Coordinates of C-alpha atoms and ligand atoms in Angstrom, one line a residue:
M1 CA -71.8 -4.2 -49.0
E2 CA -75.0 -1.9 -49.1
T3 CA -73.7 -0.3 -53.4
D4 CA -76.9 2.5 -53.0
E5 CA -75.1 6.3 -53.7
K6 CA -75.9 7.3 -50.2
K7 CA -73.9 5.2 -48.6
L8 CA -70.9 5.2 -51.4
I9 CA -67.7 6.1 -50.4
T10 CA -66.3 9.1 -53.0
G11 CA -62.8 9.1 -54.1
G12 CA -60.7 11.1 -51.7
E13 CA -63.9 11.4 -49.1
F14 CA -61.6 9.6 -46.3
L15 CA -60.0 12.9 -45.7
V16 CA -62.9 14.4 -44.0
K17 CA -65.4 12.1 -44.0
K18 CA -65.4 9.0 -41.1
T19 CA -64.8 5.5 -42.3
E20 CA -66.8 2.4 -40.4
P21 CA -65.3 -0.9 -40.7
T22 CA -68.7 -2.1 -42.0
D23 CA -67.5 0.2 -45.1
V24 CA -64.9 -1.3 -45.8
F25 CA -63.7 -4.4 -48.0
I26 CA -60.9 -6.4 -45.2
P27 CA -58.9 -9.4 -47.2
E28 CA -60.0 -11.9 -44.6
E29 CA -63.2 -11.8 -46.7
F30 CA -62.1 -13.1 -50.1
D31 CA -65.1 -15.9 -50.6
E32 CA -64.2 -19.5 -51.7
E33 CA -64.5 -19.2 -55.3
Q34 CA -61.6 -16.1 -55.6
C35 CA -59.6 -18.3 -53.3
M36 CA -59.5 -20.4 -56.1
I37 CA -59.0 -18.1 -58.4
G38 CA -56.5 -17.1 -56.4
A39 CA -55.0 -20.6 -56.0
T40 CA -54.7 -21.4 -59.7
C41 CA -52.4 -17.9 -59.9
V42 CA -50.2 -19.9 -57.6
D43 CA -50.7 -23.1 -58.9
F44 CA -49.4 -21.5 -62.3
L45 CA -46.7 -19.7 -61.2
R46 CA -45.5 -22.9 -59.6
T47 CA -45.8 -24.8 -62.2
E48 CA -45.5 -23.1 -65.8
V49 CA -42.8 -19.6 -64.5
F50 CA -40.9 -20.2 -61.6
P51 CA -39.4 -23.5 -62.6
I52 CA -37.8 -21.2 -66.1
L53 CA -36.6 -17.7 -64.6
D54 CA -33.9 -17.6 -66.1
R55 CA -35.0 -18.9 -69.7
I56 CA -37.5 -16.4 -69.1
D57 CA -34.9 -13.4 -68.6
A58 CA -33.2 -14.6 -71.1
Q59 CA -36.2 -13.3 -73.8
E60 CA -36.0 -17.0 -75.2
E61 CA -38.1 -16.4 -78.2
G62 CA -41.2 -16.4 -78.4
L63 CA -41.6 -18.0 -74.6
M64 CA -43.7 -14.9 -72.8
K65 CA -46.1 -14.9 -75.1
S66 CA -46.2 -18.8 -75.3
L67 CA -46.4 -18.2 -71.3
L68 CA -49.4 -15.5 -71.6
Q69 CA -51.8 -18.0 -74.1
K70 CA -51.2 -20.6 -71.3
A71 CA -52.1 -18.3 -68.9
G72 CA -55.0 -17.9 -71.5
E73 CA -56.0 -20.8 -72.1
L74 CA -56.5 -21.1 -68.0
G75 CA -58.7 -17.9 -68.1
L76 CA -56.6 -15.7 -66.2
L77 CA -56.4 -13.2 -69.1
G78 CA -60.2 -12.5 -69.0
I79 CA -60.9 -12.6 -64.9
T80 CA -62.3 -9.5 -65.8
I81 CA -63.5 -9.8 -69.1
P82 CA -67.7 -9.6 -69.5
E83 CA -68.5 -13.0 -70.2
E84 CA -69.3 -11.5 -74.1
Y85 CA -66.4 -11.3 -75.6
E86 CA -65.3 -14.5 -74.0
G87 CA -64.1 -13.1 -70.7
F88 CA -64.8 -14.3 -66.7
G89 CA -66.9 -10.8 -65.9
Q90 CA -65.2 -11.4 -62.5
S91 CA -65.5 -8.0 -59.7
F92 CA -62.6 -5.7 -60.1
I93 CA -61.4 -6.8 -56.7
T94 CA -61.3 -10.1 -58.0
T95 CA -58.6 -9.5 -60.5
M96 CA -56.8 -7.1 -57.9
Y97 CA -57.1 -10.5 -55.9
A98 CA -55.2 -12.2 -59.2
S99 CA -52.9 -9.8 -59.6
E100 CA -51.8 -10.4 -56.2
F101 CA -50.9 -13.6 -56.3
L102 CA -49.7 -12.8 -60.2
G103 CA -47.0 -10.6 -59.0
A104 CA -44.9 -12.6 -57.5
G105 CA -43.9 -14.2 -61.1
Y106 CA -41.4 -11.8 -61.7
S107 CA -40.7 -10.2 -65.4
F108 CA -44.0 -12.7 -66.1
A109 CA -45.8 -10.4 -63.9
V110 CA -45.0 -7.2 -66.5
A111 CA -46.2 -9.2 -69.3
F112 CA -49.3 -10.3 -67.6
S113 CA -50.8 -7.1 -65.8
C114 CA -49.2 -5.4 -69.1
H115 CA -51.4 -7.3 -71.6
T116 CA -54.4 -7.3 -68.8
G117 CA -54.5 -3.4 -67.9
I118 CA -53.3 -1.4 -70.3
G119 CA -53.1 -3.7 -73.1
T120 CA -56.8 -4.8 -73.5
L121 CA -58.6 -2.6 -71.2
P122 CA -59.1 0.8 -74.0
I123 CA -60.5 -1.3 -76.3
L124 CA -62.9 -3.3 -73.8
Y125 CA -63.6 -0.1 -71.8
Y126 CA -63.5 3.1 -75.0
G127 CA -63.8 0.6 -78.1
N128 CA -67.4 0.4 -79.5
E129 CA -69.3 -2.9 -80.1
E130 CA -67.1 -3.8 -83.4
Q131 CA -64.2 -3.0 -82.0
R132 CA -64.4 -4.7 -78.8
S133 CA -65.8 -7.8 -80.7
R134 CA -63.5 -8.3 -82.8
Y135 CA -60.5 -7.7 -80.7
V136 CA -61.6 -8.8 -76.6
P137 CA -62.8 -11.7 -77.4
K138 CA -59.0 -12.8 -78.6
L139 CA -57.2 -10.8 -75.7
A140 CA -58.9 -12.2 -73.2
T141 CA -57.6 -15.9 -74.6
G142 CA -54.4 -15.0 -75.7
E143 CA -54.7 -15.4 -79.0
L144 CA -54.0 -11.9 -79.7
I145 CA -51.9 -9.8 -76.8
G146 CA -52.2 -6.3 -76.4
A147 CA -49.6 -3.0 -75.6
Y148 CA -49.5 0.6 -74.7
C149 CA -47.9 3.1 -77.0
L150 CA -47.8 6.5 -75.0
T151 CA -44.2 7.0 -74.1
E152 CA -41.8 8.9 -76.3
P153 CA -38.3 10.5 -76.5
G154 CA -39.5 13.3 -75.8
A155 CA -42.7 12.7 -74.0
G156 CA -42.5 10.3 -70.9
S157 CA -44.4 12.5 -67.6
D158 CA -44.8 15.3 -69.7
A159 CA -47.4 12.5 -72.2
N160 CA -49.1 14.7 -73.8
S161 CA -46.6 16.6 -75.7
G162 CA -45.9 13.1 -78.0
K163 CA -44.2 13.8 -81.6
T164 CA -46.5 10.8 -82.8
R165 CA -48.7 12.1 -85.6
A166 CA -52.6 11.0 -87.3
V167 CA -53.4 12.7 -90.4
L168 CA -56.3 11.5 -92.8
S169 CA -55.3 10.0 -96.0
E170 CA -56.8 11.9 -99.1
D171 CA -59.5 8.9 -99.5
G172 CA -60.8 9.4 -96.4
K173 CA -60.5 5.8 -95.2
H174 CA -57.5 6.0 -93.1
Y175 CA -55.4 8.0 -90.9
I176 CA -51.8 8.3 -91.9
L177 CA -49.1 7.4 -88.0
N178 CA -45.6 8.6 -88.3
G179 CA -43.6 8.3 -85.2
Q180 CA -42.2 7.1 -82.2
K181 CA -42.8 5.1 -79.6
M182 CA -40.3 4.0 -76.6
W183 CA -40.4 1.7 -73.6
I184 CA -43.4 0.3 -74.9
T185 CA -43.8 -2.9 -72.5
N186 CA -45.0 -6.3 -74.9
G187 CA -43.3 -4.7 -77.9
G188 CA -41.4 -7.7 -79.6
F189 CA -44.4 -9.8 -79.3
A190 CA -47.8 -7.8 -79.2
D191 CA -50.2 -8.1 -82.3
V192 CA -52.8 -5.0 -81.0
M193 CA -51.7 -1.8 -79.9
T194 CA -52.9 1.2 -78.5
V195 CA -50.9 4.0 -79.7
F196 CA -51.5 8.3 -79.1
A197 CA -50.8 10.4 -81.6
K198 CA -51.8 14.0 -81.8
I199 CA -54.0 14.2 -85.2
D200 CA -52.9 17.2 -87.5
N201 CA -52.2 19.9 -85.3
D202 CA -54.4 19.5 -82.3
R203 CA -53.5 20.4 -78.8
V204 CA -53.8 16.7 -77.1
L205 CA -54.1 12.7 -77.8
S206 CA -56.3 11.1 -79.9
A207 CA -56.2 6.8 -79.6
F208 CA -56.1 4.3 -82.6
I209 CA -56.0 0.8 -81.9
V210 CA -53.3 -0.8 -84.6
E211 CA -52.0 -3.5 -85.8
R212 CA -49.1 -5.6 -85.0
D213 CA -48.4 -6.5 -89.0
F214 CA -50.1 -3.7 -90.5
E215 CA -47.0 -2.3 -92.7
G216 CA -44.5 0.5 -92.2
I217 CA -44.7 -1.1 -88.1
T218 CA -40.5 -0.9 -87.0
F219 CA -39.2 -2.1 -83.8
N220 CA -35.7 -1.6 -82.4
P221 CA -34.5 -5.0 -80.4
E222 CA -34.7 -5.3 -76.8
E223 CA -33.8 -2.5 -74.5
K224 CA -30.6 -3.9 -72.2
K225 CA -32.4 -3.1 -68.3
M226 CA -31.4 -2.9 -64.6
G227 CA -34.5 -5.5 -64.1
I228 CA -37.9 -7.3 -65.2
K229 CA -35.2 -9.2 -67.7
G230 CA -37.9 -11.2 -69.1
S231 CA -40.5 -8.6 -69.7
S232 CA -40.1 -7.4 -72.9
T233 CA -39.7 -3.2 -73.5
R234 CA -38.7 -1.9 -77.1
Q235 CA -39.0 0.8 -79.0
I236 CA -41.1 0.9 -82.3
F237 CA -41.2 3.4 -84.9
F238 CA -44.4 4.0 -87.3
N239 CA -43.5 4.8 -91.2
D240 CA -47.1 6.2 -92.3
V241 CA -48.4 3.3 -91.2
K242 CA -51.8 3.4 -92.9
V243 CA -54.5 2.7 -89.9
P244 CA -58.5 2.1 -90.9
V245 CA -60.2 5.1 -89.5
E246 CA -62.6 2.8 -88.2
N247 CA -59.8 1.9 -86.0
M248 CA -59.8 5.0 -83.9
L249 CA -60.9 4.4 -79.9
G250 CA -63.6 6.8 -78.5
K251 CA -63.2 10.6 -80.0
R252 CA -61.2 12.4 -81.9
G253 CA -59.2 14.5 -79.2
E254 CA -60.2 11.9 -76.0
G255 CA -56.4 9.9 -76.2
F256 CA -55.6 11.8 -73.2
R257 CA -58.4 11.2 -71.3
I258 CA -58.0 7.3 -72.3
A259 CA -54.8 7.4 -71.5
L260 CA -54.9 8.5 -68.1
N261 CA -58.2 7.2 -67.0
I262 CA -56.3 3.4 -67.8
L263 CA -53.5 4.2 -65.5
H264 CA -55.7 5.6 -62.6
M265 CA -56.7 1.8 -63.5
G266 CA -52.9 0.5 -64.0
R267 CA -51.8 2.7 -60.8
I268 CA -54.1 0.8 -58.4
K269 CA -53.6 -2.9 -60.1
L270 CA -49.5 -2.5 -59.3
G271 CA -50.5 -1.6 -55.4
A272 CA -51.6 -5.3 -55.8
N273 CA -48.9 -7.1 -57.8
V274 CA -46.2 -5.2 -55.5
I275 CA -48.1 -7.6 -52.5
G276 CA -47.6 -10.7 -54.3
S277 CA -43.7 -10.0 -54.6
A278 CA -43.5 -9.0 -50.9
K279 CA -45.5 -11.7 -49.3
M280 CA -42.5 -13.8 -51.5
A281 CA -39.8 -12.2 -50.3
I282 CA -40.6 -12.0 -47.0
N283 CA -41.0 -15.8 -47.7
Q284 CA -37.5 -16.3 -49.1
S285 CA -36.4 -14.0 -46.1
V286 CA -38.1 -15.8 -42.9
Q287 CA -37.4 -19.3 -44.4
Y288 CA -33.3 -18.2 -45.0
A289 CA -32.9 -16.7 -41.1
N290 CA -34.7 -19.5 -39.9
E291 CA -31.9 -21.9 -42.2
R292 CA -28.8 -19.3 -41.7
K293 CA -26.9 -20.1 -38.1
Q294 CA -24.4 -17.8 -37.4
F295 CA -22.2 -17.4 -33.6
N296 CA -23.9 -20.7 -33.1
C297 CA -27.7 -19.0 -33.5
L298 CA -30.5 -18.9 -36.3
I299 CA -30.4 -15.3 -37.3
S300 CA -34.1 -15.5 -37.0
Q301 CA -33.2 -15.0 -33.5
F302 CA -31.6 -12.1 -33.5
G303 CA -33.4 -8.6 -32.5
A304 CA -32.4 -6.9 -35.9
I305 CA -33.2 -9.8 -38.2
K306 CA -36.6 -9.3 -36.0
Y307 CA -36.5 -5.7 -36.0
K308 CA -36.7 -6.3 -40.4
L309 CA -38.8 -9.7 -40.8
A310 CA -41.0 -7.6 -38.5
E311 CA -41.3 -4.2 -40.5
Q312 CA -41.4 -6.4 -43.8
V313 CA -44.4 -7.7 -42.4
I314 CA -45.4 -5.2 -41.2
R315 CA -45.6 -2.7 -44.8
T316 CA -46.5 -5.7 -46.8
F317 CA -49.7 -5.9 -44.4
A318 CA -50.7 -1.7 -44.4
T319 CA -50.6 -1.9 -48.8
E320 CA -52.8 -4.8 -48.4
S321 CA -55.4 -3.3 -46.0
S322 CA -55.2 -0.4 -48.0
V323 CA -55.1 -1.7 -51.7
Y324 CA -58.3 -3.7 -50.8
R325 CA -60.5 -1.3 -49.1
A326 CA -59.7 1.3 -51.8
S327 CA -60.4 -1.5 -54.6
Q328 CA -63.6 -2.6 -53.1
A329 CA -65.0 1.6 -52.4
L330 CA -63.7 1.4 -56.5
D331 CA -65.6 -1.4 -57.4
D332 CA -68.5 -0.5 -55.8
A333 CA -69.1 3.3 -57.6
I334 CA -68.1 1.2 -60.6
G335 CA -70.9 -0.6 -60.0
L336 CA -73.0 2.2 -59.6
Y337 CA -71.9 4.1 -62.5
V338 CA -72.6 1.1 -65.1
S339 CA -75.8 1.1 -63.7
K340 CA -76.7 5.0 -63.9
G341 CA -75.6 5.5 -67.7
D342 CA -76.0 2.9 -71.1
D343 CA -72.2 3.4 -71.8
K344 CA -70.6 0.5 -69.3
G345 CA -67.2 1.3 -70.7
R346 CA -66.5 5.0 -70.3
N347 CA -68.9 4.6 -67.1
T348 CA -66.5 1.9 -65.4
M349 CA -63.3 4.7 -66.7
E350 CA -65.4 7.8 -64.7
A351 CA -65.4 5.5 -61.8
F352 CA -61.4 5.1 -62.1
N353 CA -61.0 8.6 -62.4
H354 CA -62.7 9.2 -59.1
F355 CA -60.4 7.3 -57.4
A356 CA -57.1 8.5 -59.1
V357 CA -56.5 9.8 -55.3
E358 CA -56.0 6.5 -54.0
A359 CA -55.1 5.2 -56.9
A360 CA -51.4 7.1 -57.6
A361 CA -51.9 6.4 -52.4
M362 CA -51.4 2.8 -53.5
K363 CA -48.9 3.2 -56.5
V364 CA -46.5 5.0 -53.8
F365 CA -47.0 3.3 -51.3
G366 CA -47.0 0.4 -52.3
S367 CA -44.1 0.3 -54.9
E368 CA -42.1 2.0 -51.9
S369 CA -42.8 -0.6 -49.1
L370 CA -41.9 -3.1 -52.0
D371 CA -38.3 -1.5 -52.2
Y372 CA -37.9 -1.8 -48.3
V373 CA -39.0 -5.2 -48.6
V374 CA -36.4 -6.5 -51.1
D375 CA -33.9 -4.4 -50.0
E376 CA -33.9 -6.4 -46.8
A377 CA -34.6 -9.1 -48.3
V378 CA -31.1 -8.9 -49.6
Q379 CA -29.9 -7.4 -46.1
I380 CA -31.5 -10.6 -44.8
H381 CA -29.7 -12.7 -46.7
G382 CA -25.9 -11.3 -46.7
G383 CA -24.1 -11.5 -49.2
M384 CA -26.2 -15.3 -50.3
G385 CA -28.7 -11.5 -51.3
F386 CA -25.9 -10.3 -53.6
S387 CA -25.4 -13.3 -55.1
A388 CA -27.2 -14.3 -58.2
E389 CA -27.6 -17.9 -57.3
L390 CA -31.4 -17.2 -55.4
N391 CA -33.5 -14.9 -56.3
V392 CA -33.9 -12.5 -53.7
D393 CA -30.9 -10.1 -55.9
R394 CA -33.9 -10.9 -58.8
G395 CA -36.7 -9.3 -56.5
Y396 CA -34.3 -6.7 -55.9
R397 CA -33.8 -5.2 -59.7
D398 CA -37.5 -6.1 -60.2
S399 CA -38.9 -4.2 -57.4
R400 CA -37.4 -0.7 -59.0
I401 CA -39.8 0.0 -61.9
N402 CA -42.5 0.1 -60.2
R403 CA -41.5 3.7 -58.7
I404 CA -41.5 4.7 -62.2
F405 CA -43.7 3.1 -64.4
E406 CA -47.6 3.9 -64.6
G407 CA -46.3 7.6 -63.6
T408 CA -43.3 8.2 -61.3
N409 CA -44.1 8.6 -58.1
E410 CA -42.9 12.4 -57.8
I411 CA -45.9 12.6 -60.7
N412 CA -48.4 10.2 -58.5
R413 CA -47.5 12.7 -55.3
L414 CA -48.4 15.8 -57.2
L415 CA -51.2 14.9 -59.0
L416 CA -52.6 13.3 -56.1
V417 CA -52.7 16.9 -53.6
D418 CA -53.7 18.3 -56.9
N419 CA -57.1 16.2 -57.2
I420 CA -57.2 16.3 -53.7
L421 CA -56.8 20.8 -54.4
K422 CA -59.4 20.2 -57.4
K423 CA -62.3 18.4 -55.4
G424 CA -61.9 20.7 -52.3
A425 CA -62.2 24.0 -55.2
K426 CA -65.2 22.6 -56.3
G427 CA -67.3 21.8 -53.7
V428 CA -66.7 18.6 -54.0
L429 CA -65.1 17.4 -50.4
P430 CA -65.7 20.1 -47.7
I431 CA -61.9 20.2 -47.7
M432 CA -61.5 24.7 -46.4
S433 CA -64.6 24.2 -43.9
E434 CA -63.4 21.5 -42.6
A435 CA -59.7 22.6 -42.5
E436 CA -61.4 26.1 -40.7
K437 CA -63.1 24.0 -37.4
A438 CA -59.4 22.1 -37.0
F439 CA -58.0 25.6 -37.3
D440 CA -60.7 26.8 -34.5
E441 CA -60.1 24.3 -32.7
V442 CA -56.3 24.5 -32.0
K443 CA -57.9 28.8 -31.8
S444 CA -59.5 27.7 -28.8
G445 CA -56.6 26.3 -26.4
T446 CA -59.3 22.8 -26.3
V447 CA -57.7 19.3 -26.5
P448 CA -60.4 16.5 -26.8
S449 CA -59.7 13.3 -25.1
V450 CA -59.1 10.2 -26.6
P451 CA -60.7 7.9 -26.1
E452 CA -59.6 5.0 -23.4
D453 CA -60.4 1.7 -25.7
Y454 CA -58.0 0.7 -28.3
F455 CA -60.0 1.4 -30.9
G456 CA -61.2 4.8 -30.1
E457 CA -57.8 5.8 -29.4
K458 CA -56.9 5.0 -32.6
E459 CA -59.8 6.8 -34.5
T460 CA -58.3 9.0 -32.4
Y461 CA -54.7 9.2 -34.0
V462 CA -55.9 9.4 -37.3
D463 CA -58.9 11.7 -36.9
N464 CA -55.9 14.1 -36.0
F465 CA -53.9 13.1 -38.8
K466 CA -56.6 14.2 -40.7
K467 CA -56.7 18.2 -38.9
V468 CA -52.7 18.1 -39.1
V469 CA -53.5 17.6 -43.4
L470 CA -56.1 19.5 -43.7
M471 CA -54.7 23.4 -41.6
L472 CA -52.2 22.4 -44.0
I473 CA -53.3 22.7 -47.0
K474 CA -55.4 25.4 -45.8
A475 CA -52.7 27.3 -44.9
V476 CA -50.5 27.0 -48.2
S477 CA -53.8 27.0 -50.2
E478 CA -53.9 30.8 -49.0
K479 CA -50.5 31.6 -48.8
F480 CA -49.8 30.8 -52.2
N481 CA -53.3 30.7 -54.2
R482 CA -52.0 29.9 -58.0
T483 CA -48.5 29.9 -57.6
L484 CA -48.6 26.6 -55.3
V485 CA -48.1 24.3 -58.3
T486 CA -45.0 25.3 -58.5
E487 CA -44.3 24.5 -54.8
Q488 CA -43.0 20.8 -55.2
E489 CA -41.5 20.1 -51.8
I490 CA -44.6 21.3 -49.9
L491 CA -47.4 19.2 -52.2
T492 CA -44.7 16.3 -51.7
N493 CA -44.9 16.3 -47.9
I494 CA -48.4 17.4 -48.2
S495 CA -48.7 14.3 -50.6
D496 CA -46.7 12.0 -48.5
C497 CA -49.1 12.9 -45.1
I498 CA -52.2 12.1 -47.3
I499 CA -50.3 8.7 -48.7
Q500 CA -49.5 7.4 -45.3
L501 CA -52.4 8.4 -42.8
Y502 CA -55.3 6.7 -45.4
A503 CA -52.5 3.4 -44.7
A504 CA -52.7 4.0 -41.4
E505 CA -56.5 4.3 -41.3
S506 CA -57.3 1.6 -43.1
V507 CA -55.2 -1.3 -41.2
V508 CA -57.2 0.2 -38.1
L509 CA -60.6 -0.1 -39.8
R510 CA -58.8 -3.9 -41.2
V511 CA -57.7 -4.9 -37.5
K512 CA -60.9 -3.8 -35.9
K513 CA -62.8 -5.4 -38.7
M514 CA -61.4 -8.6 -38.2
E515 CA -61.4 -8.8 -34.5
P516 CA -64.9 -9.9 -34.4
L517 CA -64.5 -12.7 -36.7
R518 CA -61.4 -14.0 -36.2
G519 CA -61.7 -13.8 -32.2
E520 CA -59.2 -12.0 -30.1
A521 CA -56.7 -14.2 -29.7
Y522 CA -56.1 -14.8 -33.3
S523 CA -55.9 -11.2 -34.2
K524 CA -53.4 -10.1 -31.7
P525 CA -50.0 -10.2 -33.7
F526 CA -52.3 -7.7 -35.8
R527 CA -53.2 -5.5 -33.1
D528 CA -49.5 -5.1 -32.6
M529 CA -49.2 -3.7 -36.3
A530 CA -51.7 -1.6 -36.2
D531 CA -49.4 0.0 -33.1
V532 CA -46.2 0.1 -34.8
F533 CA -47.5 1.2 -37.7
V534 CA -50.2 3.9 -35.7
Y535 CA -47.2 5.1 -33.2
D536 CA -44.4 5.2 -37.3
V537 CA -47.2 6.9 -39.5
A538 CA -47.8 9.5 -36.5
A539 CA -43.7 10.3 -36.7
R540 CA -44.0 10.8 -40.4
I541 CA -46.6 13.1 -40.4
A542 CA -45.4 15.0 -37.6
K543 CA -41.9 15.6 -39.7
Y544 CA -44.4 15.9 -43.4
A545 CA -46.3 18.4 -41.9
K546 CA -42.8 20.0 -39.6
D547 CA -41.5 20.9 -42.8
T548 CA -43.9 21.9 -44.9
T549 CA -44.7 24.3 -42.1
Y550 CA -41.3 25.6 -41.6
S551 CA -41.0 26.4 -45.8
F552 CA -43.2 28.7 -45.8
A553 CA -44.9 29.0 -42.4
Y554 CA -44.7 33.0 -40.5
G555 CA -47.0 34.9 -37.7
E556 CA -49.7 34.0 -36.1
V557 CA -50.3 31.1 -38.9
R558 CA -46.8 29.1 -38.1
D559 CA -48.1 29.4 -34.3
L560 CA -51.3 27.9 -35.1
L561 CA -49.6 25.4 -37.3
E562 CA -46.5 24.0 -35.0
E563 CA -49.3 23.6 -32.3
G564 CA -51.9 21.9 -33.7
I565 CA -49.0 19.4 -35.8
S566 CA -47.5 19.0 -32.1
R567 CA -51.2 18.6 -30.9
Y568 CA -52.2 16.0 -33.6
T569 CA -49.2 13.9 -34.0
T570 CA -49.2 13.3 -30.3
V571 CA -49.7 9.0 -30.1
A572 CA -49.2 7.1 -26.7
G573 CA -46.0 5.3 -26.7
V574 CA -45.8 1.4 -27.8
N575 CA -43.4 -0.5 -26.9
V576 CA -42.2 -1.8 -30.3
K577 CA -39.4 -3.9 -29.8
E578 CA -41.3 -5.9 -28.4
A579 CA -44.7 -5.3 -30.6
R580 CA -42.1 -6.3 -34.2
R581 CA -40.5 -9.2 -32.1
R582 CA -44.3 -10.8 -31.5
I583 CA -44.5 -9.9 -35.3
A584 CA -41.9 -11.7 -36.3
D585 CA -42.1 -14.5 -33.8
R586 CA -45.6 -15.8 -35.6
L587 CA -43.9 -14.9 -38.6
I588 CA -40.8 -17.2 -38.0
E589 CA -42.8 -20.1 -36.4
E590 CA -45.2 -20.2 -39.6
N591 CA -42.2 -20.1 -41.6
K592 CA -44.1 -18.2 -44.0
Y593 CA -46.0 -15.1 -44.8
C594 CA -49.4 -15.7 -42.6
F595 CA -51.1 -12.7 -41.6
Ligands
FAD1 C1 -39.6 -0.9 -68.1 C2 -40.3 -0.1 -68.6 C3 -41.6 -0.7 -69.2 C4 -42.1 0.5 -69.9 N1 -43.8 0.5 -70.6 C5 -44.7 1.6 -70.9 C6 -45.5 1.0 -71.7 O1 -45.9 -0.2 -71.6 N2 -45.7 2.0 -72.4 C7 -46.5 3.5 -72.4 O2 -46.7 4.0 -73.0 N3 -44.3 3.4 -71.5 C8 -43.4 2.5 -71.2 N4 -42.8 3.2 -70.6 C9 -42.5 4.7 -69.6 C10 -42.8 5.0 -68.2 O3 -44.4 5.2 -68.4 C11 -42.1 6.3 -68.7 O4 -40.5 5.9 -68.7 C12 -42.1 7.0 -67.6 O5 -43.9 7.9 -67.4 C13 -41.6 8.0 -66.9 O6 -41.1 9.0 -68.0 P1 -39.2 9.3 -68.5 O7 -38.9 8.0 -68.5 O8 -39.1 10.0 -70.2 O9 -39.1 9.9 -67.7 P2 -38.8 11.8 -67.5 O10 -40.7 12.3 -67.5 O11 -38.1 12.2 -68.9 O12 -38.9 12.1 -65.3 C14 -37.3 12.1 -65.1 C15 -36.9 12.1 -64.2 O13 -38.4 13.8 -63.6 C16 -39.6 13.6 -62.8 N5 -40.5 14.4 -63.2 C17 -40.5 14.7 -65.1 N6 -41.7 15.5 -64.6 C18 -41.8 16.3 -63.7 C19 -42.6 17.5 -63.6 N7 -43.2 17.7 -63.8 N8 -42.3 17.8 -61.3 C20 -41.3 17.0 -61.4 N9 -40.5 15.8 -61.4 C21 -41.0 15.8 -62.4 C22 -39.8 12.1 -63.4 O14 -40.5 11.6 -61.8 C23 -38.1 11.6 -62.9 O15 -37.7 11.3 -61.1 C24 -41.5 2.1 -70.1 C25 -40.7 2.2 -68.7 C26 -39.7 1.6 -69.3 C27 -38.2 2.0 -68.2

């Protein structure tokens, strides 16, 4: 894929620009080496994790740490870390691919993700050479385990409001750290923590590398949780902890930026994790449905069950298509930013910052798709889904956290649309001029024709969804101006439209790119998925857009919006029953996720 500046995709650009299949990566393009890494991850879970899930959930002393260390021995902790720090220097998309497979590992997946992501990357990307060479090689091999300490009892979503303080010691050699952190993943055994605190009376956070052995650190017992019970979650107290001045990460006051950029990365990685969990739940669902008989019939033959199986597949396929599309765009951006400057770490993080919209979208869409998938997995299992005998209940409980951590889905929805608005206001994206065109089109009364060819039709629908969003953004910006920030219901609706259309476009692009690679016969169920998903997205966008319109618009603006919504969310009818049945039948025949 070309990575020259001209072709490079900017975060959020999908809203105002047509994307071609050649511009995107699809999972069908993973190469042999990447597949081998994926196979190693699967093997690791099968041999090391799945046989001892109950022991992991019981938090057997030392078990999770030893599993992470074993993963380190296999090189799984260092996939993304440069070779000079004992890693394998693989691309971001390869890390995402590994995260997908390991995402099926229940609590282990959380510990792994935390260590390799928010636990390691602040030091890799923001550390100076001395800090990197001291910590990163050991984090890459599992000799050290990492954690990330941002949240406090009084500072959750409002992360910058933390009370943890750092004061320079009289001899100028240490920062004296005092405060309390909460919900810290890997807190029970992490050796190195990135701790965010304010120096003196600073308004913004700074970041520090804190070692577990520093004097003055104490830990509460493990939190008792609804799910991911095997993952360690602790409160941590810092009482006059002496942190050497050379352990400050980045510059004074740079901590909040570090925290946010690392979270952008964590969010998109969460999108990969949930794909693995979803495929696992689908496999459990179809295998059970292919064994369980009621009314002298396998339950997999019932239309109501086929609906659920197909819908599980469609939402997972949409997540996968979106996540890898965004990951490749990010990889290309990382390549460009890194080649431009001398600070590789910061430049990498700049790329993540540019893709905050996609990262938030993947976090929200992925976590909510997974919630649907695991919920229906329980339902397909009936009473056995509610039993603790199979792992279906574990998948259900473990899924729920994904909507809460790495920024709640509410915060991510707001952040997404805020980011789009800012890019529009700064002229980075031509939001208002494109919105004006959409309004003009509606005013002119001309209805652009929909091409008859399959992909032309789908692409036109997606372009039309964008017009709805652009019109809404322009109308609400003009109506509310500076007070728009207080209209959270409206912002959330617009965010949902954007998330849905990104997923719909990603599905269409993937199927279009896949067909010449795999042949039309192979691609048939994929067209079914595109048909059902785009049809459903049209209805969802129509609902969100109407809710928005009736929440604020009157007179001519309301008339134009109503007309635009009606025109641009109308799609041809789809026999969704038959399409879903064909998707389910392929799944039932293969008895495993095969898409
Ligand atoms: C198992 C687990 C592991 C975690 N691991 C870590 C970790 O390793 N490191 C770390 O630093 N943190 C971690 N966290 C913390 C996590 O990131 C926070 O729980 C999360 O950011 C939400 O903060 P909160 O719990 O204080 O909820 P609150 O911020 O109190 O939110 C409560 C509700 O209000 C909503 N809300 C809040 N503000 C707004 C607003 N402005 N507009 C609209 N709605 C709003 C939220 O969306 C939510 O629905 C973890 C949490 C859990 C449960």
